Each structure stands twice: as C-alpha cells, then as structure tokens.
C-alpha cells in the first residue's frame, strides 16, 4: 500500500475503534445516589401502608414492630448516544433497568441500640444520565437497605458503537428479579433490538425494563416491561418514554424506546419511566441523536405491628 496507504488505513481504523476501557468506567458507575434530602412519605399500596423513600435518608423501626416488608428497586441506566457518521453511524445500546428485591425481615434481625431499634441507613440510587451523541450512558445507582444488608443493583449503561459494530445494551441491575437488559443497536439491517423485561410470573413484583436499542436505518427497539408497565415505542414522540406503574403498585417501570430513522421521524431516544426504567439507545448516522435517561430508584417499607 505504501506509506500513504498504510497511514490512511490506520486513520480509518482508529476512527472506528471504541475506547472500551473509558466506556466501562461510565456504564458501570453504580455509586450515584440521590443526596438531596426528601422527606419519606406514606403511600397506600396493594401490600399495605408503605413508608416510601425517594432519596438518601435513615429509617428507624417503630417500637413494637414484629417484622418489616422491604421492596427495593435500583436506578435505571442511561442509553448511549448514537455515533455520527456520513455513511453509517453506530446506534447506541439501551440502558439496563434497575433490579428488584423484596423480602420480609423479622424484628429479631433488625439492628438494635440497647433495647431500642437502631437507625438504618437508606441509599436511593440515582438514574443514569443519558449518553450524548458519541458517548455511553451512565450506570444507574444501587439502592441499599442498611450497611449492605440488602442491595438492588442499578442497571449498566448502554455503550456506543461504530459503523460496523453497533453499541451493546447494558446488563440489568442485580436483584431477586434482575432489571431488564438494554437492547443493542442495529446497523443497516432493520430495527433496534428491544429492551428486556423485568417481571415475575408468580406475583406482582418487578424491576425496571431495559431501554431499546437504537438504529441507523429503521425503528428503534421498544423498551422492556417493568413489573406490569409497558416500555416506550418508537415512531412517535408522545410514546417513546417508558410507562410508569400505578401508585398502588410497588414495581419498576417501563424502559424507553431506542432512537429511530424511519418514516422521516428522528429524535432522541426515550427516557426510562420512574422508578428504575432504563433509557433507550440513540440513533446512529449523520444526524445522530442522544440516548434516553435512566430513571431514579425507590424503596418501600411496610411495618407489621403487634
């Protein structure tokens, strides 16, 4: 090829490469939490009257409590932005949904300070930021009850891609019911892959749905189901975001749809719905778009008294 030809090939190859190490640091960041103090509030759900936490706080069990039901949902991750290219840009992968944990804890296992119950630290995971054009989505934050006593994992952010290797969707957060995986992007071969579901076949529980993958030549993948809530669908700006659950249902929400290119409709990917939905991956190609944002986490605590 000669010196010029070799330099040209190296330049093209370098342009197609993705800095995986840098992306991994972003998509696996589960340390983010909601530090702005919001007072816990009571909400009637199907399981009973729950104390609801939407930011970092502490919980002290009431005197005489026999056990507590705890439902944790991790933060949804952001979807990756698409990669811009004059020919075929790399569509972004969707963000993973937050995982879900639900358990009954007997009073004998709750920490005590002498004869009284001790305060328990509550950490609520933040939703992962959307990936802007050419950038990965940020991982969702973990939701934690106590000093590591229970953890519902945040989803993994979606990754960006190239014209030959579309972005990979993020893994759903860890839990008794794992969050839905983000759908991967798709290059020149149809619609983006759908986000994964986070549902239970046995009871009314579930984490956040995964975000759909983006595309450069079709319709972005639909978001995954979270609990009983549908994910977003592509092709209409009013439906791209995931759907939230009813206020009486303590589950995760649907994931956002991936970015699309068909029918002259273009736009950013859909956001994951609260709580725990993953954001969709952005559209690739010359007019690349941003990924969708992941949704914040939540925790429900139901006390059972004598």
mmCIF file of C-alpha atoms in Angstrom:
data_model
loop_
_atom_site.group_PDB
_atom_site.id
_atom_site.type_symbol
_atom_site.label_atom_id
_atom_site.label_comp_id
_atom_site.label_asym_id
_atom_site.label_seq_id
_atom_site.Cartn_x
_atom_site.Cartn_y
_atom_site.Cartn_z
ATOM 1 C CA UNK A 1 0.000 0.000 0.000
ATOM 2 C CA UNK A 2 2.884 2.344 0.568
ATOM 3 C CA UNK A 3 3.356 4.773 3.455
ATOM 4 C CA UNK A 4 0.392 6.950 2.446
ATOM 5 C CA UNK A 5 -1.956 3.969 2.049
ATOM 6 C CA UNK A 6 -0.911 2.474 5.367
ATOM 7 C CA UNK A 7 -1.411 5.796 7.122
ATOM 8 C CA UNK A 8 -4.872 6.130 5.540
ATOM 9 C CA UNK A 9 -5.901 2.634 6.675
ATOM 10 C CA UNK A 10 -4.602 3.300 10.178
ATOM 11 C CA UNK A 11 -6.529 6.545 10.326
ATOM 12 C CA UNK A 12 -9.773 4.897 9.239
ATOM 13 C CA UNK A 13 -9.265 2.022 11.673
ATOM 14 C CA UNK A 14 -8.579 4.414 14.538
ATOM 15 C CA UNK A 15 -11.789 6.256 13.747
ATOM 16 C CA UNK A 16 -13.772 3.024 14.014
ATOM 17 C CA UNK A 17 -12.274 1.952 17.310
ATOM 18 C CA UNK A 18 -14.120 2.444 20.565
ATOM 19 C CA UNK A 19 -12.361 3.216 23.841
ATOM 20 C CA UNK A 20 -13.892 0.322 25.750
ATOM 21 C CA UNK A 21 -11.984 0.973 28.968
ATOM 22 C CA UNK A 22 -13.266 4.542 29.165
ATOM 23 C CA UNK A 23 -16.817 3.389 28.431
ATOM 24 C CA UNK A 24 -16.687 0.683 31.081
ATOM 25 C CA UNK A 25 -15.907 3.237 33.780
ATOM 26 C CA UNK A 26 -19.052 5.164 32.863
ATOM 27 C CA UNK A 27 -21.538 2.370 32.192
ATOM 28 C CA UNK A 28 -20.582 0.517 35.403
ATOM 29 C CA UNK A 29 -20.796 3.532 37.721
ATOM 30 C CA UNK A 30 -23.388 2.428 40.290
ATOM 31 C CA UNK A 31 -22.230 4.759 43.072
ATOM 32 C CA UNK A 32 -24.565 7.630 42.264
ATOM 33 C CA UNK A 33 -27.332 8.276 44.765
ATOM 34 C CA UNK A 34 -29.902 10.976 45.468
ATOM 35 C CA UNK A 35 -28.334 13.074 48.213
ATOM 36 C CA UNK A 36 -30.893 15.898 48.158
ATOM 37 C CA UNK A 37 -32.954 15.144 51.249
ATOM 38 C CA UNK A 38 -36.603 14.425 50.591
ATOM 39 C CA UNK A 39 -38.808 13.502 53.494
ATOM 40 C CA UNK A 40 -40.182 9.965 53.390
ATOM 41 C CA UNK A 41 -43.937 9.813 52.855
ATOM 42 C CA UNK A 42 -46.699 7.295 53.383
ATOM 43 C CA UNK A 43 -48.377 5.725 50.386
ATOM 44 C CA UNK A 44 -51.090 3.097 50.286
ATOM 45 C CA UNK A 45 -50.046 0.223 48.036
ATOM 46 C CA UNK A 46 -51.522 -3.218 47.470
ATOM 47 C CA UNK A 47 -49.319 -4.699 50.182
ATOM 48 C CA UNK A 48 -50.345 -2.119 52.799
ATOM 49 C CA UNK A 49 -49.468 1.367 54.028
ATOM 50 C CA UNK A 50 -45.856 1.870 52.997
ATOM 51 C CA UNK A 51 -43.228 4.361 54.048
ATOM 52 C CA UNK A 52 -41.680 5.495 50.750
ATOM 53 C CA UNK A 53 -38.114 6.743 50.287
ATOM 54 C CA UNK A 54 -37.015 8.602 47.137
ATOM 55 C CA UNK A 55 -33.697 9.979 48.439
ATOM 56 C CA UNK A 56 -30.955 9.029 50.888
ATOM 57 C CA UNK A 57 -32.250 9.003 54.458
ATOM 58 C CA UNK A 58 -32.468 6.905 57.603
ATOM 59 C CA UNK A 59 -35.245 4.659 58.855
ATOM 60 C CA UNK A 60 -35.908 3.779 62.492
ATOM 61 C CA UNK A 61 -38.379 0.919 63.048
ATOM 62 C CA UNK A 62 -41.328 1.737 65.275
ATOM 63 C CA UNK A 63 -41.482 0.322 68.794
ATOM 64 C CA UNK A 64 -43.356 -2.968 68.870
ATOM 65 C CA UNK A 65 -42.755 -3.853 65.230
ATOM 66 C CA UNK A 66 -42.801 -7.594 64.553
ATOM 67 C CA UNK A 67 -41.370 -7.516 61.016
ATOM 68 C CA UNK A 68 -40.950 -5.238 58.026
ATOM 69 C CA UNK A 69 -41.531 -5.832 54.330
ATOM 70 C CA UNK A 70 -38.869 -4.073 52.265
ATOM 71 C CA UNK A 71 -39.122 -3.533 48.493
ATOM 72 C CA UNK A 72 -36.051 -2.060 46.796
ATOM 73 C CA UNK A 73 -35.695 -1.018 43.161
ATOM 74 C CA UNK A 74 -32.363 0.092 41.714
ATOM 75 C CA UNK A 75 -31.775 3.023 39.388
ATOM 76 C CA UNK A 76 -32.215 2.651 35.629
ATOM 77 C CA UNK A 77 -29.193 3.299 33.430
ATOM 78 C CA UNK A 78 -28.868 5.776 30.606
ATOM 79 C CA UNK A 79 -28.827 4.699 26.988
ATOM 80 C CA UNK A 80 -25.834 5.531 24.797
ATOM 81 C CA UNK A 81 -25.925 8.283 22.234
ATOM 82 C CA UNK A 82 -25.547 7.318 18.596
ATOM 83 C CA UNK A 83 -22.252 7.846 16.801
ATOM 84 C CA UNK A 84 -22.351 10.368 13.953
ATOM 85 C CA UNK A 85 -21.042 9.307 10.545
ATOM 86 C CA UNK A 86 -21.694 10.461 6.995
ATOM 87 C CA UNK A 87 -22.307 6.870 5.934
ATOM 88 C CA UNK A 88 -23.464 4.515 8.677
ATOM 89 C CA UNK A 89 -23.165 5.766 12.217
ATOM 90 C CA UNK A 90 -23.150 3.440 15.186
ATOM 91 C CA UNK A 91 -26.506 3.357 17.005
ATOM 92 C CA UNK A 92 -26.324 3.283 20.797
ATOM 93 C CA UNK A 93 -27.253 0.450 23.127
ATOM 94 C CA UNK A 94 -30.068 0.873 25.623
ATOM 95 C CA UNK A 95 -29.507 1.170 29.369
ATOM 96 C CA UNK A 96 -30.312 -1.681 31.728
ATOM 97 C CA UNK A 97 -33.230 -1.380 34.141
ATOM 98 C CA UNK A 98 -32.853 -1.398 37.910
ATOM 99 C CA UNK A 99 -33.066 -4.714 39.740
ATOM 100 C CA UNK A 100 -35.715 -5.516 42.369
ATOM 101 C CA UNK A 101 -35.500 -7.099 45.826
ATOM 102 C CA UNK A 102 -38.465 -7.845 48.088
ATOM 103 C CA UNK A 103 -38.199 -9.534 51.470
ATOM 104 C CA UNK A 104 -39.791 -9.772 54.910
ATOM 105 C CA UNK A 105 -37.338 -9.114 57.765
ATOM 106 C CA UNK A 106 -38.240 -10.340 61.293
ATOM 107 C CA UNK A 107 -37.724 -7.832 64.085
ATOM 108 C CA UNK A 108 -35.077 -10.107 65.602
ATOM 109 C CA UNK A 109 -32.824 -9.388 62.619
ATOM 110 C CA UNK A 110 -33.224 -5.612 62.733
ATOM 111 C CA UNK A 111 -30.279 -3.772 64.347
ATOM 112 C CA UNK A 112 -30.715 -2.509 67.912
ATOM 113 C CA UNK A 113 -29.159 0.170 70.087
ATOM 114 C CA UNK A 114 -29.656 -1.277 73.546
ATOM 115 C CA UNK A 115 -33.356 -2.059 73.932
ATOM 116 C CA UNK A 116 -34.416 0.249 71.082
ATOM 117 C CA UNK A 117 -34.225 -0.252 67.365
ATOM 118 C CA UNK A 118 -31.252 1.488 65.746
ATOM 119 C CA UNK A 119 -31.497 3.783 62.733
ATOM 120 C CA UNK A 120 -30.916 2.087 59.390
ATOM 121 C CA UNK A 121 -29.181 3.879 56.558
ATOM 122 C CA UNK A 122 -31.166 4.169 53.334
ATOM 123 C CA UNK A 123 -29.412 4.778 49.982
ATOM 124 C CA UNK A 124 -31.529 5.507 46.910
ATOM 125 C CA UNK A 125 -29.851 5.095 43.546
ATOM 126 C CA UNK A 126 -29.934 7.916 41.039
ATOM 127 C CA UNK A 127 -30.952 7.338 37.446
ATOM 128 C CA UNK A 128 -28.079 7.133 34.974
ATOM 129 C CA UNK A 129 -27.506 10.146 32.729
ATOM 130 C CA UNK A 130 -28.289 9.851 29.026
ATOM 131 C CA UNK A 131 -25.356 9.461 26.690
ATOM 132 C CA UNK A 132 -24.958 12.420 24.358
ATOM 133 C CA UNK A 133 -24.006 11.847 20.714
ATOM 134 C CA UNK A 134 -20.980 9.549 20.614
ATOM 135 C CA UNK A 135 -20.959 8.868 24.364
ATOM 136 C CA UNK A 136 -22.074 5.949 26.563
ATOM 137 C CA UNK A 137 -24.910 6.072 29.055
ATOM 138 C CA UNK A 138 -24.134 6.234 32.762
ATOM 139 C CA UNK A 139 -24.943 3.318 35.043
ATOM 140 C CA UNK A 140 -27.863 3.555 37.452
ATOM 141 C CA UNK A 141 -27.147 3.805 41.169
ATOM 142 C CA UNK A 142 -27.603 0.943 43.623
ATOM 143 C CA UNK A 143 -30.373 1.075 46.224
ATOM 144 C CA UNK A 144 -29.238 -0.182 49.639
ATOM 145 C CA UNK A 145 -31.038 -1.002 52.892
ATOM 146 C CA UNK A 146 -28.629 -0.860 55.836
ATOM 147 C CA UNK A 147 -24.884 -1.300 55.620
ATOM 148 C CA UNK A 148 -25.053 -3.695 52.693
ATOM 149 C CA UNK A 149 -27.842 -5.755 54.277
ATOM 150 C CA UNK A 150 -29.935 -5.634 51.086
ATOM 151 C CA UNK A 151 -28.998 -4.207 47.685
ATOM 152 C CA UNK A 152 -30.965 -3.785 44.481
ATOM 153 C CA UNK A 153 -28.454 -3.120 41.733
ATOM 154 C CA UNK A 154 -28.580 -0.265 39.274
ATOM 155 C CA UNK A 155 -28.556 -1.071 35.570
ATOM 156 C CA UNK A 156 -25.472 -0.888 33.365
ATOM 157 C CA UNK A 157 -25.318 1.963 30.873
ATOM 158 C CA UNK A 158 -25.589 1.398 27.136
ATOM 159 C CA UNK A 159 -22.410 1.510 25.057
ATOM 160 C CA UNK A 160 -21.677 3.435 21.891
ATOM 161 C CA UNK A 161 -20.732 1.715 18.680
ATOM 162 C CA UNK A 162 -19.215 2.223 15.253
ATOM 163 C CA UNK A 163 -20.485 1.848 11.702
ATOM 164 C CA UNK A 164 -19.544 -1.836 11.804
ATOM 165 C CA UNK A 165 -20.206 -2.673 15.468
ATOM 166 C CA UNK A 166 -23.358 -1.163 16.953
ATOM 167 C CA UNK A 167 -23.484 -0.300 20.654
ATOM 168 C CA UNK A 168 -24.186 -3.105 23.114
ATOM 169 C CA UNK A 169 -27.054 -2.765 25.577
ATOM 170 C CA UNK A 170 -26.345 -2.632 29.296
ATOM 171 C CA UNK A 171 -26.984 -5.507 31.685
ATOM 172 C CA UNK A 172 -29.938 -5.120 34.039
ATOM 173 C CA UNK A 173 -29.289 -4.463 37.718
ATOM 174 C CA UNK A 174 -28.869 -7.361 40.138
ATOM 175 C CA UNK A 175 -31.762 -8.479 42.308
ATOM 176 C CA UNK A 176 -34.217 -11.245 43.118
ATOM 177 C CA UNK A 177 -35.775 -10.083 39.856
ATOM 178 C CA UNK A 178 -32.950 -8.648 37.703
ATOM 179 C CA UNK A 179 -33.612 -5.472 35.772
ATOM 180 C CA UNK A 180 -34.305 -5.799 32.058
ATOM 181 C CA UNK A 181 -31.245 -5.740 29.817
ATOM 182 C CA UNK A 182 -30.811 -2.879 27.387
ATOM 183 C CA UNK A 183 -31.315 -3.728 23.734
ATOM 184 C CA UNK A 184 -28.315 -3.488 21.420
ATOM 185 C CA UNK A 185 -28.209 -1.147 18.462
ATOM 186 C CA UNK A 186 -28.564 -2.370 14.894
ATOM 187 C CA UNK A 187 -26.728 -1.210 11.778
ATOM 188 C CA UNK A 188 -28.314 -1.257 8.287
ATOM 189 C CA UNK A 189 -30.308 -4.397 8.927
ATOM 190 C CA UNK A 190 -33.589 -3.403 10.435
ATOM 191 C CA UNK A 191 -34.937 -2.210 13.726
ATOM 192 C CA UNK A 192 -33.084 -1.848 17.019
ATOM 193 C CA UNK A 193 -33.240 -4.744 19.440
ATOM 194 C CA UNK A 194 -35.918 -4.474 22.141
ATOM 195 C CA UNK A 195 -35.134 -3.895 25.794
ATOM 196 C CA UNK A 196 -35.507 -6.821 28.169
ATOM 197 C CA UNK A 197 -38.386 -7.270 30.597
ATOM 198 C CA UNK A 198 -38.209 -7.367 34.398
ATOM 199 C CA UNK A 199 -41.291 -9.258 35.543
ATOM 200 C CA UNK A 200 -42.400 -12.065 37.834
ATOM 201 C CA UNK A 201 -44.590 -14.927 36.701
ATOM 202 C CA UNK A 202 -45.675 -15.628 40.279
ATOM 203 C CA UNK A 203 -46.583 -12.342 41.965
ATOM 204 C CA UNK A 204 -46.826 -8.593 41.492
ATOM 205 C CA UNK A 205 -43.138 -7.698 41.577
ATOM 206 C CA UNK A 206 -40.615 -6.500 39.036
ATOM 207 C CA UNK A 207 -37.720 -4.170 38.395
ATOM 208 C CA UNK A 208 -37.179 -1.630 35.638
ATOM 209 C CA UNK A 209 -37.490 -2.533 31.960
ATOM 210 C CA UNK A 210 -34.428 -2.184 29.763
ATOM 211 C CA UNK A 211 -34.139 0.554 27.142
ATOM 212 C CA UNK A 212 -34.490 -0.364 23.472
ATOM 213 C CA UNK A 213 -31.514 -0.237 21.134
ATOM 214 C CA UNK A 214 -31.085 2.462 18.508
ATOM 215 C CA UNK A 215 -30.843 2.051 14.748
ATOM 216 C CA UNK A 216 -29.464 3.907 11.757
ATOM 217 C CA UNK A 217 -31.911 2.634 9.149
ATOM 218 C CA UNK A 218 -35.168 1.673 10.799
ATOM 219 C CA UNK A 219 -37.157 1.945 14.001
ATOM 220 C CA UNK A 220 -35.562 1.882 17.422
ATOM 221 C CA UNK A 221 -36.281 -1.100 19.625
ATOM 222 C CA UNK A 222 -39.167 -0.850 22.099
ATOM 223 C CA UNK A 223 -38.440 -0.517 25.781
ATOM 224 C CA UNK A 224 -38.855 -3.534 28.040
ATOM 225 C CA UNK A 225 -41.685 -4.131 30.510
ATOM 226 C CA UNK A 226 -41.070 -3.180 34.127
ATOM 227 C CA UNK A 227 -43.380 -5.069 36.502
ATOM 228 C CA UNK A 228 -46.683 -4.624 34.647
ATOM 229 C CA UNK A 229 -45.788 -1.331 32.934
ATOM 230 C CA UNK A 230 -45.080 -1.185 29.210
ATOM 231 C CA UNK A 231 -41.957 0.209 27.644
ATOM 232 C CA UNK A 232 -41.900 3.057 25.157
ATOM 233 C CA UNK A 233 -42.327 2.554 21.427
ATOM 234 C CA UNK A 234 -40.573 4.304 18.544
ATOM 235 C CA UNK A 235 -42.044 6.446 15.795
ATOM 236 C CA UNK A 236 -43.991 8.923 17.900
ATOM 237 C CA UNK A 237 -42.581 11.493 20.287
ATOM 238 C CA UNK A 238 -45.540 11.001 22.636
ATOM 239 C CA UNK A 239 -44.854 7.306 23.196
ATOM 240 C CA UNK A 240 -41.065 6.998 23.181
ATOM 241 C CA UNK A 241 -40.744 7.181 27.006
ATOM 242 C CA UNK A 242 -41.473 4.183 29.205
ATOM 243 C CA UNK A 243 -44.701 3.952 31.179
ATOM 244 C CA UNK A 244 -44.855 4.246 34.988
ATOM 245 C CA UNK A 245 -46.804 1.893 37.263
ATOM 246 C CA UNK A 246 -49.964 2.791 39.141
ATOM 247 C CA UNK A 247 -49.289 4.490 42.519
ATOM 248 C CA UNK A 248 -50.671 1.414 44.311
ATOM 249 C CA UNK A 249 -48.262 -0.995 42.584
ATOM 250 C CA UNK A 250 -44.755 -1.230 44.065
ATOM 251 C CA UNK A 251 -42.821 -2.289 40.969
ATOM 252 C CA UNK A 252 -40.379 -0.869 38.487
ATOM 253 C CA UNK A 253 -41.400 0.958 35.305
ATOM 254 C CA UNK A 254 -41.011 0.519 31.563
ATOM 255 C CA UNK A 255 -37.837 1.281 29.621
ATOM 256 C CA UNK A 256 -37.527 3.949 26.938
ATOM 257 C CA UNK A 257 -37.542 3.197 23.212
ATOM 258 C CA UNK A 258 -34.448 3.406 21.044
ATOM 259 C CA UNK A 259 -33.806 6.221 18.570
ATOM 260 C CA UNK A 260 -35.137 5.755 15.072
ATOM 261 C CA UNK A 261 -34.679 6.866 11.477
ATOM 262 C CA UNK A 262 -37.700 5.555 9.584
ATOM 263 C CA UNK A 263 -40.604 7.497 8.066
ATOM 264 C CA UNK A 264 -38.771 10.782 8.363
ATOM 265 C CA UNK A 265 -39.124 10.722 12.146
ATOM 266 C CA UNK A 266 -35.939 11.418 14.059
ATOM 267 C CA UNK A 267 -35.281 12.323 17.641
ATOM 268 C CA UNK A 268 -33.615 11.427 20.889
ATOM 269 C CA UNK A 269 -34.297 8.034 22.393
ATOM 270 C CA UNK A 270 -36.996 7.625 25.038
ATOM 271 C CA UNK A 271 -36.371 8.018 28.753
ATOM 272 C CA UNK A 272 -36.967 5.221 31.221
ATOM 273 C CA UNK A 273 -40.015 5.755 33.430
ATOM 274 C CA UNK A 274 -39.827 6.133 37.210
ATOM 275 C CA UNK A 275 -38.881 4.043 39.028
ATOM 276 C CA UNK A 276 -35.950 2.151 37.590
ATOM 277 C CA UNK A 277 -36.620 2.172 33.837
ATOM 278 C CA UNK A 278 -33.596 2.174 31.519
ATOM 279 C CA UNK A 279 -33.152 4.776 28.767
ATOM 280 C CA UNK A 280 -33.148 3.884 25.083
ATOM 281 C CA UNK A 281 -30.105 3.980 22.804
ATOM 282 C CA UNK A 282 -29.723 6.880 20.373
ATOM 283 C CA UNK A 283 -29.924 6.816 16.589
ATOM 284 C CA UNK A 284 -26.720 6.498 14.587
ATOM 285 C CA UNK A 285 -25.807 8.052 11.173
ATOM 286 C CA UNK A 286 -25.063 11.613 10.082
ATOM 287 C CA UNK A 287 -27.894 13.034 12.190
ATOM 288 C CA UNK A 288 -27.118 11.011 15.300
ATOM 289 C CA UNK A 289 -29.213 11.591 18.416
ATOM 290 C CA UNK A 290 -28.835 11.339 22.188
ATOM 291 C CA UNK A 291 -29.728 8.320 24.277
ATOM 292 C CA UNK A 292 -32.509 8.338 26.852
ATOM 293 C CA UNK A 293 -32.054 8.956 30.568
ATOM 294 C CA UNK A 294 -32.451 6.234 33.168
ATOM 295 C CA UNK A 295 -34.980 6.715 35.966
ATOM 296 C CA UNK A 296 -34.265 7.087 39.664
ATOM 297 C CA UNK A 297 -34.793 4.349 42.239
ATOM 298 C CA UNK A 298 -37.224 3.912 45.130
ATOM 299 C CA UNK A 299 -37.731 1.949 48.360
ATOM 300 C CA UNK A 300 -40.921 0.870 50.142
ATOM 301 C CA UNK A 301 -41.036 -0.235 53.799
ATOM 302 C CA UNK A 302 -44.171 -1.733 55.351
ATOM 303 C CA UNK A 303 -44.211 -2.287 59.107
ATOM 304 C CA UNK A 304 -46.135 -5.118 60.758
ATOM 305 C CA UNK A 305 -47.002 -4.237 64.364
ATOM 306 C CA UNK A 306 -48.211 -6.311 67.273
#
